Short mmCIF file of C-alpha atoms in Angstrom, two decimals:
data_model
loop_
_atom_site.label_atom_id
_atom_site.label_comp_id
_atom_site.label_asym_id
_atom_site.label_seq_id
_atom_site.Cartn_x
_atom_site.Cartn_y
_atom_site.Cartn_z
CA UNK A 1 78.48 103.15 25.02
CA UNK A 2 78.98 103.23 21.27
CA UNK A 3 82.01 101.24 20.02
CA UNK A 4 84.36 101.67 16.96
CA UNK A 5 82.60 99.59 14.13
CA UNK A 6 84.38 96.42 13.55
CA UNK A 7 83.68 95.98 10.00
CA UNK A 8 84.34 92.13 9.79
CA UNK A 9 81.98 91.13 12.58
CA UNK A 10 79.34 93.28 10.77
CA UNK A 11 80.00 91.40 7.44
CA UNK A 12 79.58 87.78 9.55
CA UNK A 13 76.63 89.10 11.47
CA UNK A 14 75.25 90.29 7.83
CA UNK A 15 75.75 86.95 6.21
CA UNK A 16 74.27 84.80 9.54
CA UNK A 17 71.23 87.40 9.07
CA UNK A 18 70.88 86.57 5.51
CA UNK A 19 71.17 83.06 5.55
CA UNK A 20 68.02 82.98 8.14
CA UNK A 21 66.36 85.54 6.20
CA UNK A 22 66.94 83.02 2.87
CA UNK A 23 64.96 80.12 5.06
CA UNK A 24 62.22 82.67 6.12
CA UNK A 25 61.14 83.75 2.84
CA UNK A 26 61.85 79.54 1.49
CA UNK A 27 59.46 78.61 4.50
CA UNK A 28 57.06 81.24 4.05
CA UNK A 29 55.47 78.95 0.72
CA UNK A 30 54.50 76.12 3.43
CA UNK A 31 53.19 78.90 6.12
CA UNK A 32 50.25 80.35 4.30
CA UNK A 33 47.66 78.08 6.06
CA UNK A 34 46.89 78.73 9.67
CA UNK A 35 48.30 75.08 10.61
CA UNK A 36 51.56 75.71 8.66
CA UNK A 37 51.94 79.67 10.03
CA UNK A 38 51.13 78.51 13.96
CA UNK A 39 52.23 75.21 13.81
CA UNK A 40 54.44 74.34 10.92
CA UNK A 41 51.80 71.65 9.54
CA UNK A 42 53.11 69.49 12.38
CA UNK A 43 55.85 68.20 10.42
CA UNK A 44 58.93 68.98 12.64
CA UNK A 45 60.90 65.81 13.60
CA UNK A 46 62.30 64.71 16.91
CA UNK A 47 65.75 66.09 16.54
CA UNK A 48 64.72 69.29 14.74
CA UNK A 49 62.12 69.94 17.68
CA UNK A 50 65.01 69.06 20.02
CA UNK A 51 67.40 71.63 18.53
CA UNK A 52 64.40 74.25 18.14
CA UNK A 53 63.26 74.28 21.98
CA UNK A 54 67.14 74.29 22.77
CA UNK A 55 67.28 77.30 20.64
CA UNK A 56 64.63 78.90 22.19
CA UNK A 57 66.12 78.06 25.59
CA UNK A 58 69.59 79.25 24.89
CA UNK A 59 68.91 82.75 24.86
CA UNK A 60 71.08 85.96 25.29
CA UNK A 61 70.15 85.70 29.25
CA UNK A 62 71.88 82.52 29.34
CA UNK A 63 74.52 82.96 26.63
CA UNK A 64 75.51 86.65 27.53
CA UNK A 65 73.74 87.57 30.64
CA UNK A 66 74.67 84.55 32.93
CA UNK A 67 78.34 84.86 31.71
CA UNK A 68 78.37 88.04 33.05
CA UNK A 69 76.70 87.16 36.15
CA UNK A 70 79.40 84.77 36.62
CA UNK A 71 82.40 87.26 35.80
CA UNK A 72 81.00 89.66 38.71
CA UNK A 73 79.19 86.97 41.28
CA UNK A 74 81.20 83.73 40.64
CA UNK A 75 79.38 80.82 41.83
CA UNK A 76 76.25 81.96 42.60
CA UNK A 77 75.78 83.02 38.67
CA UNK A 78 75.60 79.20 37.92
CA UNK A 79 72.10 78.79 39.93
CA UNK A 80 70.24 79.47 37.06
CA UNK A 81 72.21 77.04 34.69
CA UNK A 82 71.92 73.98 37.23
CA UNK A 83 67.90 74.82 37.76
CA UNK A 84 67.67 75.19 33.91
CA UNK A 85 68.42 71.77 32.74
CA UNK A 86 66.31 70.13 35.75
CA UNK A 87 63.62 72.25 34.38
CA UNK A 88 62.90 70.02 31.57
CA UNK A 89 62.08 66.89 34.07
CA UNK A 90 58.69 68.70 34.79
CA UNK A 91 57.93 69.44 31.11
CA UNK A 92 58.88 65.84 30.05
CA UNK A 93 57.07 63.84 32.37
CA UNK A 94 54.03 66.18 33.11
CA UNK A 95 53.44 68.38 30.25
CA UNK A 96 54.90 67.18 26.75
CA UNK A 97 52.84 64.45 25.65
CA UNK A 98 49.57 65.88 27.09
CA UNK A 99 50.35 69.12 25.65
CA UNK A 100 50.43 67.60 22.15
CA UNK A 101 47.64 65.78 22.30
CA UNK A 102 44.99 68.30 23.82
CA UNK A 103 46.13 71.65 22.50
CA UNK A 104 46.11 73.09 18.82
CA UNK A 105 48.02 76.62 18.36
CA UNK A 106 48.07 77.94 22.48
CA UNK A 107 48.29 77.34 26.03
CA UNK A 108 44.58 78.56 25.97
CA UNK A 109 43.50 75.74 23.83
CA UNK A 110 44.84 73.31 26.80
CA UNK A 111 42.88 75.36 29.48
CA UNK A 112 39.53 75.66 27.60
CA UNK A 113 39.14 72.51 26.73
CA UNK A 114 36.72 71.44 29.43
CA UNK A 115 35.90 74.95 30.47
CA UNK A 116 34.22 78.13 29.23
CA UNK A 117 36.24 79.62 26.79
CA UNK A 118 36.30 83.42 26.57
CA UNK A 119 36.85 84.34 30.14
CA UNK A 120 39.80 81.92 30.16
CA UNK A 121 41.29 83.01 26.68
CA UNK A 122 41.43 86.40 27.87
CA UNK A 123 42.92 86.40 31.23
CA UNK A 124 45.59 83.37 29.88
CA UNK A 125 46.49 85.64 26.43
CA UNK A 126 46.99 88.67 29.20
CA UNK A 127 49.51 86.56 31.18
CA UNK A 128 50.74 84.89 28.11
CA UNK A 129 51.84 88.34 26.37
CA UNK A 130 53.26 89.84 29.70
CA UNK A 131 55.76 86.49 30.22
CA UNK A 132 56.71 87.24 26.64
CA UNK A 133 57.08 91.01 26.76
CA UNK A 134 59.83 90.47 29.74
CA UNK A 135 61.46 87.45 27.41
CA UNK A 136 61.56 90.53 24.41
CA UNK A 137 62.79 93.00 26.99
CA UNK A 138 65.87 91.01 28.01
CA UNK A 139 66.89 90.17 24.52
CA UNK A 140 66.29 93.38 22.76
CA UNK A 141 68.45 95.05 25.54
CA UNK A 142 70.96 91.93 24.72
CA UNK A 143 70.67 92.78 20.94
CA UNK A 144 71.57 97.04 21.13
CA UNK A 145 74.43 96.25 23.50
CA UNK A 146 75.89 93.78 21.28
CA UNK A 147 75.13 95.46 17.88
CA UNK A 148 76.32 98.58 19.53
CA UNK A 149 79.44 97.48 20.42
CA UNK A 150 80.46 95.56 17.09
CA UNK A 151 78.90 98.54 14.67
CA UNK A 152 79.34 101.70 16.39
CA UNK A 153 75.43 102.42 15.79
CA UNK A 154 73.50 103.81 18.63
CA UNK A 155 71.73 101.59 21.03
CA UNK A 156 68.40 102.68 19.81
CA UNK A 157 69.35 102.25 16.37
CA UNK A 158 70.48 98.79 17.51
CA UNK A 159 67.27 97.83 19.21
CA UNK A 160 65.37 98.74 15.99
CA UNK A 161 67.43 96.81 13.66
CA UNK A 162 66.57 93.88 15.85
CA UNK A 163 63.22 94.22 16.41
CA UNK A 164 62.48 94.72 12.92
CA UNK A 165 63.91 91.35 12.15
CA UNK A 166 62.04 89.41 14.48
CA UNK A 167 58.89 91.12 12.79
CA UNK A 168 59.86 90.08 9.32
CA UNK A 169 60.66 86.07 10.62
CA UNK A 170 57.40 86.19 12.11
CA UNK A 171 55.50 87.79 9.34
CA UNK A 172 56.75 85.85 6.76
CA UNK A 173 57.63 82.62 7.51
CA UNK A 174 55.47 81.78 10.88
CA UNK A 175 56.29 78.85 12.99
CA UNK A 176 58.28 76.93 10.01
CA UNK A 177 60.53 79.68 9.55
CA UNK A 178 61.08 80.35 13.28
CA UNK A 179 61.89 76.73 14.09
CA UNK A 180 64.58 76.53 11.20
CA UNK A 181 65.98 79.46 12.33
CA UNK A 182 66.16 78.05 15.72
CA UNK A 183 67.93 74.57 14.27
CA UNK A 184 70.40 76.60 12.57
CA UNK A 185 71.15 78.92 15.43
CA UNK A 186 71.66 75.79 18.25
CA UNK A 187 73.99 73.76 15.28
CA UNK A 188 76.05 77.06 14.83
CA UNK A 189 75.92 77.93 18.74
CA UNK A 190 77.14 74.44 19.67
CA UNK A 191 80.24 73.90 17.49
CA UNK A 192 81.10 77.84 18.78
CA UNK A 193 80.44 76.91 22.20
CA UNK A 194 83.01 73.74 21.90
CA UNK A 195 85.90 75.93 19.96
CA UNK A 196 85.35 78.67 22.81
CA UNK A 197 85.45 76.54 25.58
CA UNK A 198 88.76 74.65 24.22
CA UNK A 199 90.21 78.14 23.93
CA UNK A 200 89.47 78.66 27.13
CA UNK A 201 91.25 75.72 28.51
CA UNK A 202 93.92 75.79 26.24
CA UNK A 203 94.82 79.25 27.84
CA UNK A 204 95.50 77.56 31.21
CA UNK A 205 97.07 74.40 30.23
CA UNK A 206 93.56 72.25 29.59
CA UNK A 207 92.87 72.31 33.56
CA UNK A 208 89.75 73.92 34.97
CA UNK A 209 91.03 74.24 38.52
CA UNK A 210 93.77 76.50 36.97
CA UNK A 211 90.87 78.85 35.73
CA UNK A 212 89.33 78.69 38.85
CA UNK A 213 92.62 79.54 40.89
CA UNK A 214 93.39 82.48 38.32
CA UNK A 215 89.75 83.81 38.57
CA UNK A 216 90.17 84.01 42.31
CA UNK A 217 93.44 86.10 42.10
CA UNK A 218 92.02 88.46 39.41
CA UNK A 219 88.15 88.59 39.67
CA UNK A 220 86.16 91.76 40.43
CA UNK A 221 85.07 89.94 43.61
CA UNK A 222 88.57 88.04 44.30
CA UNK A 223 88.39 85.11 46.36
CA UNK A 224 84.77 85.48 46.93
CA UNK A 225 83.74 84.56 43.44
CA UNK A 226 84.23 80.88 44.45
CA UNK A 227 81.97 81.30 47.48
CA UNK A 228 78.12 81.52 48.00
CA UNK A 229 76.63 84.71 48.88
CA UNK A 230 77.60 87.54 46.40
CA UNK A 231 73.86 86.87 44.95
CA UNK A 232 72.03 85.74 47.65
CA UNK A 233 73.71 87.30 50.67
CA UNK A 234 70.34 88.86 51.71
CA UNK A 235 67.57 86.29 52.50
CA UNK A 236 69.57 83.41 53.10
CA UNK A 237 68.66 80.15 51.76
CA UNK A 238 65.34 81.13 51.26
CA UNK A 239 66.53 83.35 48.48
CA UNK A 240 68.85 80.84 46.84
CA UNK A 241 65.62 78.27 47.05
CA UNK A 242 62.92 80.86 45.53
CA UNK A 243 65.60 82.03 42.71
CA UNK A 244 66.42 78.10 41.70
CA UNK A 245 62.78 77.13 41.71
CA UNK A 246 61.87 79.66 39.57
CA UNK A 247 64.04 78.78 36.79
CA UNK A 248 63.68 74.82 37.44
CA UNK A 249 59.70 75.28 37.40
CA UNK A 250 59.17 78.42 34.88
CA UNK A 251 59.91 76.55 32.05
CA UNK A 252 56.80 74.70 32.27
CA UNK A 253 54.81 77.42 32.11
CA UNK A 254 56.32 79.35 29.32
CA UNK A 255 54.15 79.54 26.19
CA UNK A 256 56.99 80.11 23.48
CA UNK A 257 58.48 76.47 24.92
CA UNK A 258 55.21 74.66 25.19
CA UNK A 259 53.81 75.34 21.80
CA UNK A 260 56.88 73.65 20.23
CA UNK A 261 55.23 70.63 21.33
CA UNK A 262 52.16 71.42 18.72
CA UNK A 263 54.70 71.56 15.85
CA UNK A 264 55.60 67.69 15.91
CA UNK A 265 53.26 64.92 14.28
CA UNK A 266 52.33 62.81 17.31
CA UNK A 267 53.25 62.72 21.39
CA UNK A 268 55.94 60.14 21.19
CA UNK A 269 57.93 62.84 19.04
CA UNK A 270 57.07 65.31 21.45
CA UNK A 271 59.05 63.60 24.58
CA UNK A 272 61.36 62.32 22.54
CA UNK A 273 62.79 65.63 21.24
CA UNK A 274 63.44 66.78 24.77
CA UNK A 275 66.06 64.43 24.76
CA UNK A 276 67.78 66.27 22.39
CA UNK A 277 67.19 69.52 24.27
CA UNK A 278 68.69 68.46 27.24
CA UNK A 279 71.94 67.15 25.54
CA UNK A 280 72.32 70.13 23.97
CA UNK A 281 71.62 72.77 26.53
CA UNK A 282 73.68 70.39 29.24
CA UNK A 283 76.69 70.81 27.44
CA UNK A 284 76.15 74.26 26.12
CA UNK A 285 75.76 75.25 30.38
CA UNK A 286 79.14 73.88 30.76
CA UNK A 287 80.78 76.01 28.47
CA UNK A 288 78.61 78.99 29.98
CA UNK A 289 80.37 78.51 33.30
CA UNK A 290 83.58 77.73 31.64
CA UNK A 291 83.33 80.95 30.02
CA UNK A 292 81.94 83.06 33.09
CA UNK A 293 85.14 81.75 35.37
CA UNK A 294 87.20 82.35 32.32
CA UNK A 295 86.15 85.74 31.51
CA UNK A 296 86.86 86.68 35.19
CA UNK A 297 90.23 84.91 35.33
CA UNK A 298 91.74 86.29 31.76
CA UNK A 299 89.94 89.97 31.94
CA UNK A 300 90.25 90.49 35.71
CA UNK A 301 88.98 93.41 37.62
CA UNK A 302 90.21 95.64 34.80
CA UNK A 303 87.74 94.62 32.32
CA UNK A 304 84.60 95.42 34.29
CA UNK A 305 84.93 98.83 32.25
CA UNK A 306 84.61 96.66 29.08
CA UNK A 307 81.88 94.16 29.82
CA UNK A 308 79.77 96.93 31.16
CA UNK A 309 77.84 97.51 34.31
CA UNK A 310 75.55 94.36 33.64
CA UNK A 311 78.11 92.10 32.48
CA UNK A 312 76.37 91.49 29.12
CA UNK A 313 79.45 92.16 26.90
CA UNK A 314 81.65 89.47 29.11
CA UNK A 315 81.45 87.25 26.18
CA UNK A 316 82.39 89.18 23.32
CA UNK A 317 85.46 90.63 25.35
CA UNK A 318 86.64 87.22 26.17
CA UNK A 319 86.71 85.98 23.06
CA UNK A 320 88.42 89.15 21.64
CA UNK A 321 91.13 88.62 24.08
CA UNK A 322 91.31 84.98 23.22
CA UNK A 323 91.84 85.70 19.52
CA UNK A 324 95.09 88.08 20.57
CA UNK A 325 92.96 91.07 21.86
CA UNK A 326 91.62 94.32 20.34
CA UNK A 327 93.24 95.58 16.65
CA UNK A 328 94.43 91.99 16.12
CA UNK A 329 93.35 89.60 13.27
CA UNK A 330 92.48 87.08 15.56
CA UNK A 331 90.63 89.06 17.87
CA UNK A 332 88.55 90.42 15.35
CA UNK A 333 87.48 87.56 13.63
CA UNK A 334 86.47 85.69 16.96
CA UNK A 335 84.72 88.81 18.09
CA UNK A 336 83.04 88.93 14.59
CA UNK A 337 81.89 85.28 15.01
CA UNK A 338 80.73 85.28 18.81
CA UNK A 339 78.90 88.65 17.91
CA UNK A 340 77.23 87.26 14.61
CA UNK A 341 76.05 84.30 16.43
CA UNK A 342 74.87 85.87 19.54
CA UNK A 343 72.75 88.27 17.60
CA UNK A 344 71.32 85.73 15.34
CA UNK A 345 70.44 83.58 18.58
CA UNK A 346 68.68 86.87 20.02
CA UNK A 347 66.70 87.41 16.92
CA UNK A 348 65.68 83.64 16.80
CA UNK A 349 64.68 83.72 20.53
CA UNK A 350 62.75 86.72 20.14
CA UNK A 351 61.07 85.60 16.84
CA UNK A 352 59.69 82.44 18.64
CA UNK A 353 58.53 84.50 21.51
CA UNK A 354 56.60 86.89 19.31
CA UNK A 355 54.85 83.95 17.42
CA UNK A 356 53.96 82.66 20.49
CA UNK A 357 52.54 86.07 21.56
CA UNK A 358 51.19 86.86 18.28
CA UNK A 359 49.35 83.56 18.00
CA UNK A 360 47.48 84.00 21.60
CA UNK A 361 46.76 87.82 20.49
CA UNK A 362 44.51 86.31 17.22
CA UNK A 363 43.05 83.35 18.80
CA UNK A 364 42.19 84.70 22.44
CA UNK A 365 42.23 88.19 22.24
CA UNK A 366 41.24 89.54 18.94
CA UNK A 367 37.81 87.21 19.05
CA UNK A 368 36.78 88.98 22.17
CA UNK A 369 37.25 92.51 20.82
CA UNK A 370 35.53 91.99 17.91
CA UNK A 371 33.15 90.04 19.61
CA UNK A 372 33.39 86.69 17.39
CA UNK A 373 32.80 83.95 19.81
CA UNK A 374 34.45 80.84 19.61
CA UNK A 375 31.97 79.29 21.54
CA UNK A 376 32.43 76.66 24.56
CA UNK A 377 35.09 74.20 24.79
CA UNK A 378 33.08 71.77 22.77
CA UNK A 379 33.66 73.96 19.83
CA UNK A 380 37.84 74.74 20.32
CA UNK A 381 38.43 71.54 18.36
CA UNK A 382 36.07 72.56 15.59
CA UNK A 383 37.14 75.61 14.46
CA UNK A 384 36.19 76.63 10.82
CA UNK A 385 38.78 76.75 8.24
CA UNK A 386 37.75 80.37 7.69
CA UNK A 387 38.30 80.91 11.41
CA UNK A 388 42.10 79.81 11.47
CA UNK A 389 42.91 81.66 8.21
CA UNK A 390 41.61 85.04 9.81
CA UNK A 391 43.93 84.22 12.95
CA UNK A 392 46.71 83.35 10.87
CA UNK A 393 46.48 87.01 9.02
CA UNK A 394 45.45 88.33 12.13
CA UNK A 395 48.54 87.13 14.23
CA UNK A 396 50.86 88.08 11.28
CA UNK A 397 49.75 91.98 11.98
CA UNK A 398 49.97 91.19 15.62
CA UNK A 399 53.67 90.09 15.28
CA UNK A 400 54.24 93.82 13.86
CA UNK A 401 52.46 95.71 16.52
CA UNK A 402 54.20 93.42 19.10
CA UNK A 403 57.61 94.11 17.97
CA UNK A 404 56.82 98.06 17.62
CA UNK A 405 56.09 97.71 21.92
CA UNK A 406 58.79 95.66 22.36
CA UNK A 407 61.37 98.24 20.63
CA UNK A 408 59.99 101.18 22.46
CA UNK A 409 59.98 99.57 26.13
CA UNK A 410 63.67 98.30 25.25
CA UNK A 411 64.64 101.94 24.31
CA UNK A 412 63.03 103.43 27.23
CA UNK A 413 64.76 100.82 29.79
CA UNK A 414 67.98 101.65 28.45
CA UNK A 415 71.37 99.20 28.40
CA UNK A 416 72.31 98.96 31.90
CA UNK A 417 70.32 96.22 33.35
CA UNK A 418 71.83 92.67 33.42
CA UNK A 419 69.32 90.72 31.22
CA UNK A 420 69.35 87.61 33.65
CA UNK A 421 67.01 88.98 35.91
CA UNK A 422 64.31 90.38 32.83
CA UNK A 423 64.43 86.40 32.16
CA UNK A 424 63.88 85.69 35.73
CA UNK A 425 60.94 87.78 35.71
CA UNK A 426 59.23 85.72 32.60
CA UNK A 427 60.14 82.69 34.21
CA UNK A 428 58.41 83.77 37.76
CA UNK A 429 55.39 84.61 36.00
CA UNK A 430 55.28 81.39 33.68
CA UNK A 431 55.69 79.12 37.52
CA UNK A 432 53.11 81.49 39.27
CA UNK A 433 50.52 81.94 36.93
CA UNK A 434 50.55 79.44 33.67
CA UNK A 435 52.04 76.29 35.47
CA UNK A 436 49.23 75.37 38.36
CA UNK A 437 46.60 75.94 36.10
CA UNK A 438 47.85 73.43 33.54
CA UNK A 439 48.65 71.03 35.95
CA UNK A 440 45.20 71.15 37.45
CA UNK A 441 43.48 71.49 33.92
CA UNK A 442 45.17 67.98 32.67
CA UNK A 443 44.88 66.26 35.86
CA UNK A 444 41.93 67.08 38.40
CA UNK A 445 38.44 66.57 37.62
CA UNK A 446 36.78 69.30 39.50
CA UNK A 447 38.92 71.84 37.99
CA UNK A 448 36.62 74.36 36.31
CA UNK A 449 36.99 78.06 34.56
CA UNK A 450 36.73 79.82 37.48
CA UNK A 451 40.25 78.03 39.06
CA UNK A 452 41.66 78.78 35.79
CA UNK A 453 40.80 82.66 36.15
CA UNK A 454 41.25 83.00 39.71
CA UNK A 455 44.65 80.77 39.42
CA UNK A 456 46.11 83.10 36.56
CA UNK A 457 45.09 86.19 37.79
CA UNK A 458 46.48 85.55 41.24
CA UNK A 459 49.85 84.42 40.10
CA UNK A 460 50.24 86.94 37.62
CA UNK A 461 48.93 90.05 40.15
CA UNK A 462 51.09 88.28 43.01
CA UNK A 463 54.23 88.44 40.82
CA UNK A 464 54.26 91.73 39.59
CA UNK A 465 53.53 93.19 43.28
CA UNK A 466 55.91 91.28 45.03
CA UNK A 467 58.57 91.95 42.52
CA UNK A 468 57.93 95.56 43.32
CA UNK A 469 58.64 95.12 46.89
CA UNK A 470 62.24 93.48 46.13
CA UNK A 471 65.68 95.39 45.94
CA UNK A 472 65.93 95.61 42.56
CA UNK A 473 62.64 97.38 41.82
CA UNK A 474 61.85 99.02 45.25
CA UNK A 475 61.17 102.75 44.66
CA UNK A 476 59.89 103.48 48.18
CA UNK A 477 62.15 104.91 50.88
CA UNK A 478 64.24 103.02 53.09
CA UNK A 479 65.16 98.97 52.57
CA UNK A 480 63.00 96.97 50.40
CA UNK A 481 60.32 94.84 52.38
CA UNK A 482 61.72 91.88 50.56
CA UNK A 483 65.16 90.33 50.71
CA UNK A 484 63.81 87.74 47.60
CA UNK A 485 65.07 88.37 44.49
CA UNK A 486 62.70 86.25 42.55
CA UNK A 487 59.98 85.16 45.48
CA UNK A 488 58.41 82.33 43.57
CA UNK A 489 58.21 80.64 46.71
CA UNK A 490 55.31 83.16 47.91
CA UNK A 491 53.38 83.47 44.20
CA UNK A 492 53.49 79.92 43.03
CA UNK A 493 51.25 78.56 46.64
CA UNK A 494 49.16 81.63 45.71
CA UNK A 495 48.63 80.97 42.00
CA UNK A 496 48.11 77.22 43.14
CA UNK A 497 45.50 78.05 45.94
CA UNK A 498 43.64 80.46 43.97
CA UNK A 499 43.13 77.46 41.18
CA UNK A 500 41.54 75.33 44.13
CA UNK A 501 39.86 77.65 45.87
CA UNK A 502 38.36 79.02 42.58
CA UNK A 503 37.31 75.68 41.11
CA UNK A 504 35.72 75.02 44.34
CA UNK A 505 33.91 78.11 44.63
CA UNK A 506 32.69 77.76 40.89
CA UNK A 507 31.26 74.35 40.86
CA UNK A 508 27.90 76.11 41.29
CA UNK A 509 28.15 77.79 37.78
CA UNK A 510 29.68 74.49 35.91
CA UNK A 511 26.17 73.05 35.41
CA UNK A 512 25.61 69.43 35.34
CA UNK A 513 28.22 67.68 36.91
CA UNK A 514 27.97 64.67 34.60
CA UNK A 515 28.57 66.84 31.77
CA UNK A 516 31.76 68.28 33.50
CA UNK A 517 32.88 64.70 34.16
CA UNK A 518 31.92 63.62 30.85
CA UNK A 519 34.59 66.36 29.62
CA UNK A 520 36.81 65.54 31.51
CA UNK A 521 37.26 61.83 30.63
CA UNK A 522 37.04 62.65 27.19
CA UNK A 523 40.16 64.82 27.66
CA UNK A 524 41.93 62.20 29.35
CA UNK A 525 41.52 59.61 26.94
CA UNK A 526 42.84 62.13 24.41
CA UNK A 527 45.86 63.16 26.93
CA UNK A 528 46.86 59.45 27.12
CA UNK A 529 46.48 57.68 24.13
CA UNK A 530 46.13 60.91 21.48
CA UNK A 531 42.71 59.96 20.02
CA UNK A 532 41.06 63.15 18.55
CA UNK A 533 44.60 65.05 18.72
CA UNK A 534 45.24 67.68 16.00
CA UNK A 535 46.97 65.37 12.68
CA UNK A 536 49.86 66.64 10.86
CA UNK A 537 49.25 67.96 7.72
CA UNK A 538 50.19 66.90 4.23
CA UNK A 539 52.75 68.75 2.16
#
């Protein structure tokens, strides 16, 4: 629903966006080479990468969507936050350093290191772009709702504005600009979260129990806001476990998160950067929990109409009330600050997703469409400078195309869906299709291209099919066949099993077993020691 224009909010939004655009154009001078465009010249430090990963992770889904989810559903809405913090452990212990040492620019670069390149690149690209599209839809829905509420312009025009900005970030500045936009966004968002958290607590005598007590009295769900079952009533414990596992394991398969490890100079920095990420995300998620219950306590059931059916405006409406309410100077300033930072947060996240998807399109899809074969895995590390330069150019225009598609799909979907569910879909694809193949590629000697293709295809297809059978997407008559919202407990084992069976079935086509073992040994040494890994570019 279109709101009245808040010119202060518009001005602050414009100021924040202007700052990020200035950074983008300043970074463009260092993003002309392929290494600069795709990996920021591998010059990002540990704290910078940690802030950038946190910026990728603290999206509209966790900031706006989860606050609204807790407002409506209470304690069940906090499951995603707990699982999200835990999700960095698999990345830290299983992937971060090995990914940095083995890969170059995309997930496919890791998977084709010791397998046949073409078919693996194609299926990885399709799965990666599908995952990224789910994330883009979530972020652009949030951007449209937010910009519509503060500026008064229609939802469709708000989506076009946000989508255009994300295309500019990637087209002009590449990974370096996207990284610095994420750093700026994470810094501002952390400071703002601290201020909002203190504002909520001050209203209740700095007592969190009082916040919860007031929430039970005024929430839409009443006393049930502190009891489990509002989201996971059907499906029982399996529903809850599957939902949590989706977010706990999905991070380890999200392309736009994992490619950030290619931007640091060495593997040790990749590991250290996750320490910064966990610290930032943990603190922020505590504030999100406080905001969700604070919104239930302050706004009450009468605030349901203001926050919308999806709950995506709970955070902006809450801070407006904390600042003094609608029409007051304090309320306008509070809304302006949160709206500006939230909008910048959304655009920064979509820029990160777009550069990941555009890189995948340029390096993994475009060569196939143009019949420009990259060759076998041995050639992946030795790509020519001409190929890399061509990839960067294709990626820039691919980013524009992906932005247009995302804008059109978002306008078709509309603004009534809670964006957290879209994020759940993305994490489910990542956990089921990408994670098994990545882990087996880096650790299992007998893994091969057939296993990679089977695992990714089965993981992706089973995810889409199972989601269509859930209550949220079921289009048939009668009750939905599946009562599990995000059935990763079904799709992840299927993806893993397909990887194993495919690898065993495809051994006959691998060729020399000795050559395969030699390639695995080469990858293992490189993954563990960093010998032969891509080096940082000098500037």
